[in-house]
Coordinates of C-alpha atoms in Angstrom, one line a residue:
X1 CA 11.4 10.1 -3.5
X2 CA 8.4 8.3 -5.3
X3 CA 11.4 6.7 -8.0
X4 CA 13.5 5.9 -5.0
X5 CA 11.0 4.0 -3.3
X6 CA 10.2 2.6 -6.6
X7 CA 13.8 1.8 -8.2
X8 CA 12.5 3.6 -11.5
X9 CA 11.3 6.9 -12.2
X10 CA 7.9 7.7 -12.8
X11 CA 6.7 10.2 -15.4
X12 CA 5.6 12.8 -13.3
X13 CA 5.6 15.8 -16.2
X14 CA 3.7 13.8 -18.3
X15 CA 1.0 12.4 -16.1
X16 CA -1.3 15.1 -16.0
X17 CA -1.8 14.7 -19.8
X18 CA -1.7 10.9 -19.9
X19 CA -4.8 10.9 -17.2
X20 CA -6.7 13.1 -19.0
X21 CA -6.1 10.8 -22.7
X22 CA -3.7 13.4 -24.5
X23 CA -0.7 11.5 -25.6
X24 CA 2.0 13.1 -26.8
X25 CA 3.4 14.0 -30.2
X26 CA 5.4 10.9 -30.9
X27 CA 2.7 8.3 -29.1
X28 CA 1.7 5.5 -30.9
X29 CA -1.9 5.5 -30.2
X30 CA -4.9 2.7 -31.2
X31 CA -8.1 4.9 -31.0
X32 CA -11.5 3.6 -30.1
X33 CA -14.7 3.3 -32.2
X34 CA -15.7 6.9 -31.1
X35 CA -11.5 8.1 -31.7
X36 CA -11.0 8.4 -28.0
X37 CA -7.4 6.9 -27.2
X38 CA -7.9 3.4 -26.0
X39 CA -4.3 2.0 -26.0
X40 CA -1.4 4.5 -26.4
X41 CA 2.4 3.5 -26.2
X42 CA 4.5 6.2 -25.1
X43 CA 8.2 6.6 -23.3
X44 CA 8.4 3.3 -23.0
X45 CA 4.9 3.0 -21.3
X46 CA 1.4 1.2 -22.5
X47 CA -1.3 2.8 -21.4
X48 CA -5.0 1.2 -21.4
X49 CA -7.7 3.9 -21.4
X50 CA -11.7 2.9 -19.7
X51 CA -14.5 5.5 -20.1
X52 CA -18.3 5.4 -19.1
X53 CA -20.8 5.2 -22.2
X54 CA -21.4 9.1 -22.9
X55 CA -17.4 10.1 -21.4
X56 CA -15.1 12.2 -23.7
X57 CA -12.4 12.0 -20.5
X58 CA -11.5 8.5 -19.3
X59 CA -13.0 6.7 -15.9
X60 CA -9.8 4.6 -15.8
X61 CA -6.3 4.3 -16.4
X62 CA -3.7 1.2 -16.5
X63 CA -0.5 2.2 -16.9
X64 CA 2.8 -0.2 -17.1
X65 CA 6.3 -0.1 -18.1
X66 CA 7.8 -3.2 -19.4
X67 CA 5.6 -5.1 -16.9
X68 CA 8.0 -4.5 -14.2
X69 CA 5.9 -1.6 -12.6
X70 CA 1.8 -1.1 -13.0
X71 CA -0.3 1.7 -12.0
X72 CA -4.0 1.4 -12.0
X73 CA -5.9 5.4 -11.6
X74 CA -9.6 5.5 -11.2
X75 CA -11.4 8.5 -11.6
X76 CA -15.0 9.2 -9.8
X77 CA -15.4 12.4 -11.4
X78 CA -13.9 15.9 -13.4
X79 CA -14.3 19.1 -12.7
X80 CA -13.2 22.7 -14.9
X81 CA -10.4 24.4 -12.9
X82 CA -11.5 27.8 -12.5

């Protein structure tokens, strides 16, 4: 529904790992000066990772393909899954 509404699919299967800065095997990524991903190109998408001073996972996410579609995910807070 989400692509229909869109007119492009979205990476569902790959989201989880994208929000949480682990890019896949064949990403092209550009670390920060700590070696956190900070700009990652991958299927076709640039993603632009944010994170607070001390953060290992990231605060903020820009996504975009092509610059036709952009997604912008903030994130107040993580928590361990039981």
């Amino acid at each position: 529904l989400l692509a229909e509404v869109l007119g492009m699919p979205l990476p569902l299967g790959e989201l989880s790992a994208w929000v949480q800065a682990r890019p896949g095997a064949g990403a092209l990524v550009e670390p920060d000066d700590r070696g956190r991903p900070r700009r990652v190109r991958e299927s076709g998408w640039l993603l632009t990772y944010y994170y607070g001073e001390s953060a290992t996972l990231p605060s903020r996410l820009d996504a975009s393909l092509d610059g036709v579609l952009r997604l912008r995910l903030f994130m107040e807070s993580w928590e361990a899954l039981p």
